[in-house]
Amino acid sequence: MWETLSEQILRQNRLIFDKMAGHRFIADVKADCLPKPVFERYLVFERAFADTTISICSFATARAETIVQKRWLIGVLDALANRKMAYFEKAFAARGIDPDAYDTDIHEVGDFRDGLLAIARDGGYHGTIAAMFATDWMCWTWSKAAAAGTISDPLLKEWVGLHASDEFAARAYWLKGELDRLGKILDAPERKRLSAIFGTTQALAIAYHDAPYLCPERSAMRLVGGRDIRQLA
C-alpha cells in the first residue's frame, strides 16, 4: 500500500514526536499549572523565534515554484509579521516584560534558531517545508488538545487558541499536503532526507522547550553599568 510522504515522516519519527508531545512544558499547559515566569521567558524566546520564522518562510517563498505556493506563503508571512507580532506587543505590555532583559542566545534557544535557519538556507524548498511541517504540525497537535481543557491565564489561553485555530490548522495541513505532493515525485533518498529534517527539528524543539525552565540566571540578564546582573523571576 502506498504511503504518503507525511505518513512516512510521522511514522519514522513517532518516538521523538511523542517525546515532544509529552514535554513538561506542554504537560504543564494542559494541567493549567505552567509557572508564570516560565511562560514569560517562553514568550520572549518565541518573540525572538518569530523573527527567525519570518526568515525561514521567506526562504521558502523565494524558492517556491508556483504563484499558488507563493501566495500561500505570503499569507503566512503576513500572519507572522502582523497578527502574531501584535500578540507579543500586547502580551509584553500587559506583563511589563522587557524582552531586552533576556538572553535569547542561550544554546537551547540559539541552536533551535540557527538549526532551522541552516535548514532553510541550505535545504532548499523541500527541506524548508519539512522543517516548517515539523514545527507547525506539532504546535497545532498539542495546542488543539490543550485548548479543550482549562487555561486560567488569559494570555496563555489566547496563545494556545492562536495555534488551535482553524487558520493555524489550515497552515499545518497545507504543509502536510505540500509534502504529500512532493512525495509523489521524489526518490527514496530525498524522502529519507526530509524525514531526517523532521526528526532533527523535533529534537531541537525539545531542547528549546526546556529553555524556559532553566535557572533564571541563565535565561534573564540585564546590563547595568557595563556589568551583567541576574534578574530573578
PDB file of C-alpha atoms in Angstrom:
ATOM      1  CA  MET A   1       0.000   0.000   0.000  1.00  0.00           C
ATOM      2  CA  TRP A   2       1.371   3.420  -0.995  1.00  0.00           C
ATOM      3  CA  GLU A   3       2.412   5.577   1.949  1.00  0.00           C
ATOM      4  CA  THR A   4       2.293   9.337   1.581  1.00  0.00           C
ATOM      5  CA  LEU A   5       5.426  11.265   2.469  1.00  0.00           C
ATOM      6  CA  SER A   6       3.833  12.876   5.519  1.00  0.00           C
ATOM      7  CA  GLU A   7       2.679   9.449   6.744  1.00  0.00           C
ATOM      8  CA  GLN A   8       6.195   8.087   6.255  1.00  0.00           C
ATOM      9  CA  ILE A   9       7.734  11.025   8.104  1.00  0.00           C
ATOM     10  CA  LEU A  10       5.326  10.776  11.040  1.00  0.00           C
ATOM     11  CA  ARG A  11       5.793   7.006  11.271  1.00  0.00           C
ATOM     12  CA  GLN A  12       9.575   7.166  11.156  1.00  0.00           C
ATOM     13  CA  ASN A  13       9.685   9.931  13.754  1.00  0.00           C
ATOM     14  CA  ARG A  14       6.923   8.686  16.050  1.00  0.00           C
ATOM     15  CA  LEU A  15       9.152   8.252  19.101  1.00  0.00           C
ATOM     16  CA  ILE A  16      10.654  11.725  19.032  1.00  0.00           C
ATOM     17  CA  PHE A  17       7.311  13.296  18.076  1.00  0.00           C
ATOM     18  CA  ASP A  18       5.688  11.625  21.095  1.00  0.00           C
ATOM     19  CA  LYS A  19       8.575  12.754  23.292  1.00  0.00           C
ATOM     20  CA  MET A  20       7.987  16.353  22.227  1.00  0.00           C
ATOM     21  CA  ALA A  21       4.212  15.952  22.654  1.00  0.00           C
ATOM     22  CA  GLY A  22       4.813  14.778  26.221  1.00  0.00           C
ATOM     23  CA  HIS A  23       7.225  17.583  27.091  1.00  0.00           C
ATOM     24  CA  ARG A  24       6.957  19.110  30.546  1.00  0.00           C
ATOM     25  CA  PHE A  25       6.008  22.485  29.067  1.00  0.00           C
ATOM     26  CA  ILE A  26       3.048  21.002  27.202  1.00  0.00           C
ATOM     27  CA  ALA A  27       2.030  18.889  30.209  1.00  0.00           C
ATOM     28  CA  ASP A  28       2.038  21.999  32.417  1.00  0.00           C
ATOM     29  CA  VAL A  29      -0.110  23.919  29.939  1.00  0.00           C
ATOM     30  CA  LYS A  30      -2.618  21.065  29.779  1.00  0.00           C
ATOM     31  CA  ALA A  31      -2.666  20.767  33.581  1.00  0.00           C
ATOM     32  CA  ASP A  32      -3.145  24.533  33.928  1.00  0.00           C
ATOM     33  CA  CYS A  33      -0.060  24.785  36.127  1.00  0.00           C
ATOM     34  CA  LEU A  34       2.533  26.476  33.884  1.00  0.00           C
ATOM     35  CA  PRO A  35       4.565  28.771  36.161  1.00  0.00           C
ATOM     36  CA  LYS A  36       4.191  32.436  35.272  1.00  0.00           C
ATOM     37  CA  PRO A  37       7.979  33.062  34.971  1.00  0.00           C
ATOM     38  CA  VAL A  38       8.305  30.064  32.638  1.00  0.00           C
ATOM     39  CA  PHE A  39       5.527  31.376  30.393  1.00  0.00           C
ATOM     40  CA  GLU A  40       7.060  34.852  30.301  1.00  0.00           C
ATOM     41  CA  ARG A  41      10.505  33.527  29.378  1.00  0.00           C
ATOM     42  CA  TYR A  42       8.850  31.368  26.733  1.00  0.00           C
ATOM     43  CA  LEU A  43       7.112  34.421  25.265  1.00  0.00           C
ATOM     44  CA  VAL A  44      10.429  36.236  24.964  1.00  0.00           C
ATOM     45  CA  PHE A  45      12.021  33.255  23.260  1.00  0.00           C
ATOM     46  CA  GLU A  46       9.006  32.857  20.967  1.00  0.00           C
ATOM     47  CA  ARG A  47       9.067  36.524  20.004  1.00  0.00           C
ATOM     48  CA  ALA A  48      12.711  36.163  19.011  1.00  0.00           C
ATOM     49  CA  PHE A  49      11.974  32.955  17.119  1.00  0.00           C
ATOM     50  CA  ALA A  50       9.070  34.593  15.288  1.00  0.00           C
ATOM     51  CA  ASP A  51      11.663  36.805  13.590  1.00  0.00           C
ATOM     52  CA  THR A  52      13.513  33.648  12.578  1.00  0.00           C
ATOM     53  CA  THR A  53      10.315  32.068  11.303  1.00  0.00           C
ATOM     54  CA  ILE A  54       9.748  35.049   9.032  1.00  0.00           C
ATOM     55  CA  SER A  55      13.188  34.455   7.533  1.00  0.00           C
ATOM     56  CA  ILE A  56      12.538  30.720   7.175  1.00  0.00           C
ATOM     57  CA  CYS A  57       9.225  31.324   5.444  1.00  0.00           C
ATOM     58  CA  SER A  58      10.872  33.937   3.224  1.00  0.00           C
ATOM     59  CA  PHE A  59      13.386  31.327   2.028  1.00  0.00           C
ATOM     60  CA  ALA A  60      10.504  29.016   1.147  1.00  0.00           C
ATOM     61  CA  THR A  61       8.627  31.809  -0.633  1.00  0.00           C
ATOM     62  CA  ALA A  62      11.656  32.754  -2.712  1.00  0.00           C
ATOM     63  CA  ARG A  63      12.180  29.149  -3.791  1.00  0.00           C
ATOM     64  CA  ALA A  64       8.536  28.206  -4.390  1.00  0.00           C
ATOM     65  CA  GLU A  65       7.840  27.122  -7.951  1.00  0.00           C
ATOM     66  CA  THR A  66       4.282  28.370  -8.465  1.00  0.00           C
ATOM     67  CA  ILE A  67       2.305  31.511  -7.749  1.00  0.00           C
ATOM     68  CA  VAL A  68      -0.157  29.414  -5.749  1.00  0.00           C
ATOM     69  CA  GLN A  69       2.634  28.362  -3.384  1.00  0.00           C
ATOM     70  CA  LYS A  70       3.979  31.905  -3.189  1.00  0.00           C
ATOM     71  CA  ARG A  71       0.560  33.376  -2.396  1.00  0.00           C
ATOM     72  CA  TRP A  72       0.003  30.900   0.410  1.00  0.00           C
ATOM     73  CA  LEU A  73       3.414  31.515   1.934  1.00  0.00           C
ATOM     74  CA  ILE A  74       2.995  35.278   1.628  1.00  0.00           C
ATOM     75  CA  GLY A  75      -0.211  34.871   3.623  1.00  0.00           C
ATOM     76  CA  VAL A  76       1.760  33.033   6.316  1.00  0.00           C
ATOM     77  CA  LEU A  77       4.308  35.852   6.343  1.00  0.00           C
ATOM     78  CA  ASP A  78       1.513  38.387   6.783  1.00  0.00           C
ATOM     79  CA  ALA A  79       0.113  36.442   9.737  1.00  0.00           C
ATOM     80  CA  LEU A  80       3.562  36.226  11.324  1.00  0.00           C
ATOM     81  CA  ALA A  81       4.600  39.833  10.789  1.00  0.00           C
ATOM     82  CA  ASN A  82       1.292  41.352  11.790  1.00  0.00           C
ATOM     83  CA  ARG A  83      -1.113  39.236  13.867  1.00  0.00           C
ATOM     84  CA  LYS A  84       1.489  37.210  15.748  1.00  0.00           C
ATOM     85  CA  MET A  85       3.760  40.168  16.418  1.00  0.00           C
ATOM     86  CA  ALA A  86       0.745  42.153  17.625  1.00  0.00           C
ATOM     87  CA  TYR A  87       0.098  39.434  20.212  1.00  0.00           C
ATOM     88  CA  PHE A  88       3.645  39.744  21.555  1.00  0.00           C
ATOM     89  CA  GLU A  89       3.377  43.523  21.761  1.00  0.00           C
ATOM     90  CA  LYS A  90       0.140  43.224  23.742  1.00  0.00           C
ATOM     91  CA  ALA A  91       1.476  40.464  25.993  1.00  0.00           C
ATOM     92  CA  PHE A  92       4.711  42.284  26.806  1.00  0.00           C
ATOM     93  CA  ALA A  93       2.827  45.464  27.616  1.00  0.00           C
ATOM     94  CA  ALA A  94       0.311  43.630  29.801  1.00  0.00           C
ATOM     95  CA  ARG A  95       3.002  41.787  31.765  1.00  0.00           C
ATOM     96  CA  GLY A  96       5.597  44.560  31.845  1.00  0.00           C
ATOM     97  CA  ILE A  97       8.084  42.285  30.059  1.00  0.00           C
ATOM     98  CA  ASP A  98      11.271  43.866  28.741  1.00  0.00           C
ATOM     99  CA  PRO A  99      12.491  41.401  26.082  1.00  0.00           C
ATOM    100  CA  ASP A 100      15.892  43.073  26.006  1.00  0.00           C
ATOM    101  CA  ALA A 101      16.435  41.927  29.589  1.00  0.00           C
ATOM    102  CA  TYR A 102      16.576  38.285  28.492  1.00  0.00           C
ATOM    103  CA  ASP A 103      19.342  36.313  26.872  1.00  0.00           C
ATOM    104  CA  THR A 104      17.880  34.678  23.771  1.00  0.00           C
ATOM    105  CA  ASP A 105      21.273  33.297  22.772  1.00  0.00           C
ATOM    106  CA  ILE A 106      21.461  30.513  25.341  1.00  0.00           C
ATOM    107  CA  HIS A 107      22.338  27.417  23.375  1.00  0.00           C
ATOM    108  CA  GLU A 108      18.952  25.673  23.676  1.00  0.00           C
ATOM    109  CA  VAL A 109      17.314  28.680  22.012  1.00  0.00           C
ATOM    110  CA  GLY A 110      20.211  29.566  19.728  1.00  0.00           C
ATOM    111  CA  ASP A 111      20.550  26.005  18.454  1.00  0.00           C
ATOM    112  CA  PHE A 112      16.865  25.910  17.519  1.00  0.00           C
ATOM    113  CA  ARG A 113      17.125  29.240  15.708  1.00  0.00           C
ATOM    114  CA  ASP A 114      20.411  28.508  13.957  1.00  0.00           C
ATOM    115  CA  GLY A 115      19.498  24.925  13.135  1.00  0.00           C
ATOM    116  CA  LEU A 116      16.258  25.843  11.399  1.00  0.00           C
ATOM    117  CA  LEU A 117      17.852  28.773   9.615  1.00  0.00           C
ATOM    118  CA  ALA A 118      20.538  26.442   8.288  1.00  0.00           C
ATOM    119  CA  ILE A 119      17.878  24.049   7.009  1.00  0.00           C
ATOM    120  CA  ALA A 120      16.077  26.905   5.265  1.00  0.00           C
ATOM    121  CA  ARG A 121      19.305  28.278   3.822  1.00  0.00           C
ATOM    122  CA  ASP A 122      20.845  25.007   2.682  1.00  0.00           C
ATOM    123  CA  GLY A 123      17.974  22.522   2.466  1.00  0.00           C
ATOM    124  CA  GLY A 124      16.110  24.050  -0.460  1.00  0.00           C
ATOM    125  CA  TYR A 125      12.341  24.353  -0.756  1.00  0.00           C
ATOM    126  CA  HIS A 126      11.757  20.700   0.133  1.00  0.00           C
ATOM    127  CA  GLY A 127      13.820  20.870   3.312  1.00  0.00           C
ATOM    128  CA  THR A 128      12.266  24.140   4.434  1.00  0.00           C
ATOM    129  CA  ILE A 129       8.753  22.757   4.018  1.00  0.00           C
ATOM    130  CA  ALA A 130       9.737  19.655   6.034  1.00  0.00           C
ATOM    131  CA  ALA A 131      11.080  21.810   8.883  1.00  0.00           C
ATOM    132  CA  MET A 132       8.006  24.058   8.851  1.00  0.00           C
ATOM    133  CA  PHE A 133       5.777  20.994   8.904  1.00  0.00           C
ATOM    134  CA  ALA A 134       7.674  19.674  11.928  1.00  0.00           C
ATOM    135  CA  THR A 135       7.110  22.830  13.964  1.00  0.00           C
ATOM    136  CA  ASP A 136       3.564  23.601  12.851  1.00  0.00           C
ATOM    137  CA  TRP A 137       2.155  20.066  12.976  1.00  0.00           C
ATOM    138  CA  MET A 138       3.481  19.608  16.499  1.00  0.00           C
ATOM    139  CA  CYS A 139       2.302  23.035  17.656  1.00  0.00           C
ATOM    140  CA  TRP A 140      -1.178  22.516  16.248  1.00  0.00           C
ATOM    141  CA  THR A 141      -1.408  18.982  17.661  1.00  0.00           C
ATOM    142  CA  TRP A 142      -0.664  19.905  21.255  1.00  0.00           C
ATOM    143  CA  SER A 143      -2.478  23.243  21.172  1.00  0.00           C
ATOM    144  CA  LYS A 144      -5.663  21.599  19.924  1.00  0.00           C
ATOM    145  CA  ALA A 145      -5.504  19.162  22.833  1.00  0.00           C
ATOM    146  CA  ALA A 146      -4.687  21.875  25.374  1.00  0.00           C
ATOM    147  CA  ALA A 147      -7.460  24.167  24.148  1.00  0.00           C
ATOM    148  CA  ALA A 148     -10.026  21.529  25.127  1.00  0.00           C
ATOM    149  CA  GLY A 149      -9.077  21.947  28.792  1.00  0.00           C
ATOM    150  CA  THR A 150      -8.993  24.761  31.323  1.00  0.00           C
ATOM    151  CA  ILE A 151      -6.398  27.511  30.949  1.00  0.00           C
ATOM    152  CA  SER A 152      -6.698  30.158  33.673  1.00  0.00           C
ATOM    153  CA  ASP A 153      -4.116  32.613  32.354  1.00  0.00           C
ATOM    154  CA  PRO A 154      -5.915  34.675  29.670  1.00  0.00           C
ATOM    155  CA  LEU A 155      -2.725  35.417  27.719  1.00  0.00           C
ATOM    156  CA  LEU A 156      -1.718  31.760  27.706  1.00  0.00           C
ATOM    157  CA  LYS A 157      -5.263  30.814  26.705  1.00  0.00           C
ATOM    158  CA  GLU A 158      -5.047  33.264  23.796  1.00  0.00           C
ATOM    159  CA  TRP A 159      -1.632  31.894  22.790  1.00  0.00           C
ATOM    160  CA  VAL A 160      -2.920  28.335  22.722  1.00  0.00           C
ATOM    161  CA  GLY A 161      -6.030  29.479  20.879  1.00  0.00           C
ATOM    162  CA  LEU A 162      -3.955  31.076  18.144  1.00  0.00           C
ATOM    163  CA  HIS A 163      -2.359  27.706  17.417  1.00  0.00           C
ATOM    164  CA  ALA A 164      -5.520  25.645  17.843  1.00  0.00           C
ATOM    165  CA  SER A 165      -7.458  27.866  15.447  1.00  0.00           C
ATOM    166  CA  ASP A 166      -8.846  26.822  12.083  1.00  0.00           C
ATOM    167  CA  GLU A 167      -6.433  29.261  10.455  1.00  0.00           C
ATOM    168  CA  PHE A 168      -3.390  27.608  12.004  1.00  0.00           C
ATOM    169  CA  ALA A 169      -4.785  24.140  11.287  1.00  0.00           C
ATOM    170  CA  ALA A 170      -5.122  25.126   7.618  1.00  0.00           C
ATOM    171  CA  ARG A 171      -1.477  26.186   7.652  1.00  0.00           C
ATOM    172  CA  ALA A 172      -0.351  22.870   9.141  1.00  0.00           C
ATOM    173  CA  TYR A 173      -2.453  20.891   6.677  1.00  0.00           C
ATOM    174  CA  TRP A 174      -1.165  22.918   3.750  1.00  0.00           C
ATOM    175  CA  LEU A 175       2.398  21.964   4.679  1.00  0.00           C
ATOM    176  CA  LYS A 176       1.312  18.337   5.037  1.00  0.00           C
ATOM    177  CA  GLY A 177      -0.285  18.485   1.611  1.00  0.00           C
ATOM    178  CA  GLU A 178       2.836  20.034   0.081  1.00  0.00           C
ATOM    179  CA  LEU A 179       4.931  17.168   1.417  1.00  0.00           C
ATOM    180  CA  ASP A 180       2.485  14.615   0.084  1.00  0.00           C
ATOM    181  CA  ARG A 181       2.510  16.285  -3.316  1.00  0.00           C
ATOM    182  CA  LEU A 182       6.303  16.329  -3.345  1.00  0.00           C
ATOM    183  CA  GLY A 183       6.440  12.744  -2.157  1.00  0.00           C
ATOM    184  CA  LYS A 184       4.867  11.575  -5.407  1.00  0.00           C
ATOM    185  CA  ILE A 185       7.841  12.832  -7.413  1.00  0.00           C
ATOM    186  CA  LEU A 186      10.768  12.459  -5.004  1.00  0.00           C
ATOM    187  CA  ASP A 187      13.116   9.490  -4.912  1.00  0.00           C
ATOM    188  CA  ALA A 188      13.766   7.403  -1.798  1.00  0.00           C
ATOM    189  CA  PRO A 189      16.968   9.236  -0.716  1.00  0.00           C
ATOM    190  CA  GLU A 190      15.205  12.620  -0.836  1.00  0.00           C
ATOM    191  CA  ARG A 191      12.232  11.286   1.102  1.00  0.00           C
ATOM    192  CA  LYS A 192      14.677   9.936   3.678  1.00  0.00           C
ATOM    193  CA  ARG A 193      16.428  13.321   3.891  1.00  0.00           C
ATOM    194  CA  LEU A 194      13.167  15.136   4.542  1.00  0.00           C
ATOM    195  CA  SER A 195      12.218  12.633   7.225  1.00  0.00           C
ATOM    196  CA  ALA A 196      15.578  13.245   8.904  1.00  0.00           C
ATOM    197  CA  ILE A 197      14.980  17.012   8.805  1.00  0.00           C
ATOM    198  CA  PHE A 198      11.645  16.486  10.547  1.00  0.00           C
ATOM    199  CA  GLY A 199      13.339  14.447  13.275  1.00  0.00           C
ATOM    200  CA  THR A 200      16.162  16.950  13.708  1.00  0.00           C
ATOM    201  CA  THR A 201      13.653  19.766  14.064  1.00  0.00           C
ATOM    202  CA  GLN A 202      11.746  17.873  16.765  1.00  0.00           C
ATOM    203  CA  ALA A 203      14.976  17.219  18.679  1.00  0.00           C
ATOM    204  CA  LEU A 204      15.871  20.911  18.554  1.00  0.00           C
ATOM    205  CA  ALA A 205      12.339  21.802  19.649  1.00  0.00           C
ATOM    206  CA  ILE A 206      12.597  19.572  22.723  1.00  0.00           C
ATOM    207  CA  ALA A 207      15.690  21.416  23.945  1.00  0.00           C
ATOM    208  CA  TYR A 208      14.091  24.745  23.022  1.00  0.00           C
ATOM    209  CA  HIS A 209      11.083  23.989  25.249  1.00  0.00           C
ATOM    210  CA  ASP A 210      13.461  23.062  28.079  1.00  0.00           C
ATOM    211  CA  ALA A 211      14.907  26.581  27.968  1.00  0.00           C
ATOM    212  CA  PRO A 212      12.137  28.463  29.840  1.00  0.00           C
ATOM    213  CA  TYR A 213      12.652  26.162  32.840  1.00  0.00           C
ATOM    214  CA  LEU A 214      16.369  26.817  33.135  1.00  0.00           C
ATOM    215  CA  CYS A 215      17.744  28.759  36.022  1.00  0.00           C
ATOM    216  CA  PRO A 216      16.726  32.418  35.563  1.00  0.00           C
ATOM    217  CA  GLU A 217      20.377  33.345  35.929  1.00  0.00           C
ATOM    218  CA  ARG A 218      20.931  31.707  32.543  1.00  0.00           C
ATOM    219  CA  SER A 219      17.867  32.963  30.734  1.00  0.00           C
ATOM    220  CA  ALA A 220      17.394  36.505  32.020  1.00  0.00           C
ATOM    221  CA  MET A 221      20.230  39.024  32.070  1.00  0.00           C
ATOM    222  CA  ARG A 222      20.394  42.783  32.126  1.00  0.00           C
ATOM    223  CA  LEU A 223      23.391  45.028  31.522  1.00  0.00           C
ATOM    224  CA  VAL A 224      23.811  47.706  34.168  1.00  0.00           C
ATOM    225  CA  GLY A 225      26.870  49.896  34.254  1.00  0.00           C
ATOM    226  CA  GLY A 226      28.589  47.588  31.811  1.00  0.00           C
ATOM    227  CA  ARG A 227      28.099  44.580  34.075  1.00  0.00           C
ATOM    228  CA  ASP A 228      25.694  41.629  33.788  1.00  0.00           C
ATOM    229  CA  ILE A 229      23.348  41.396  36.723  1.00  0.00           C
ATOM    230  CA  ARG A 230      20.999  38.483  37.024  1.00  0.00           C
ATOM    231  CA  GLN A 231      17.283  39.076  37.002  1.00  0.00           C
ATOM    232  CA  LEU A 232      15.463  36.630  39.253  1.00  0.00           C
ATOM    233  CA  ALA A 233      11.978  35.735  38.048  1.00  0.00           C
TER     234      ALA A 233
END
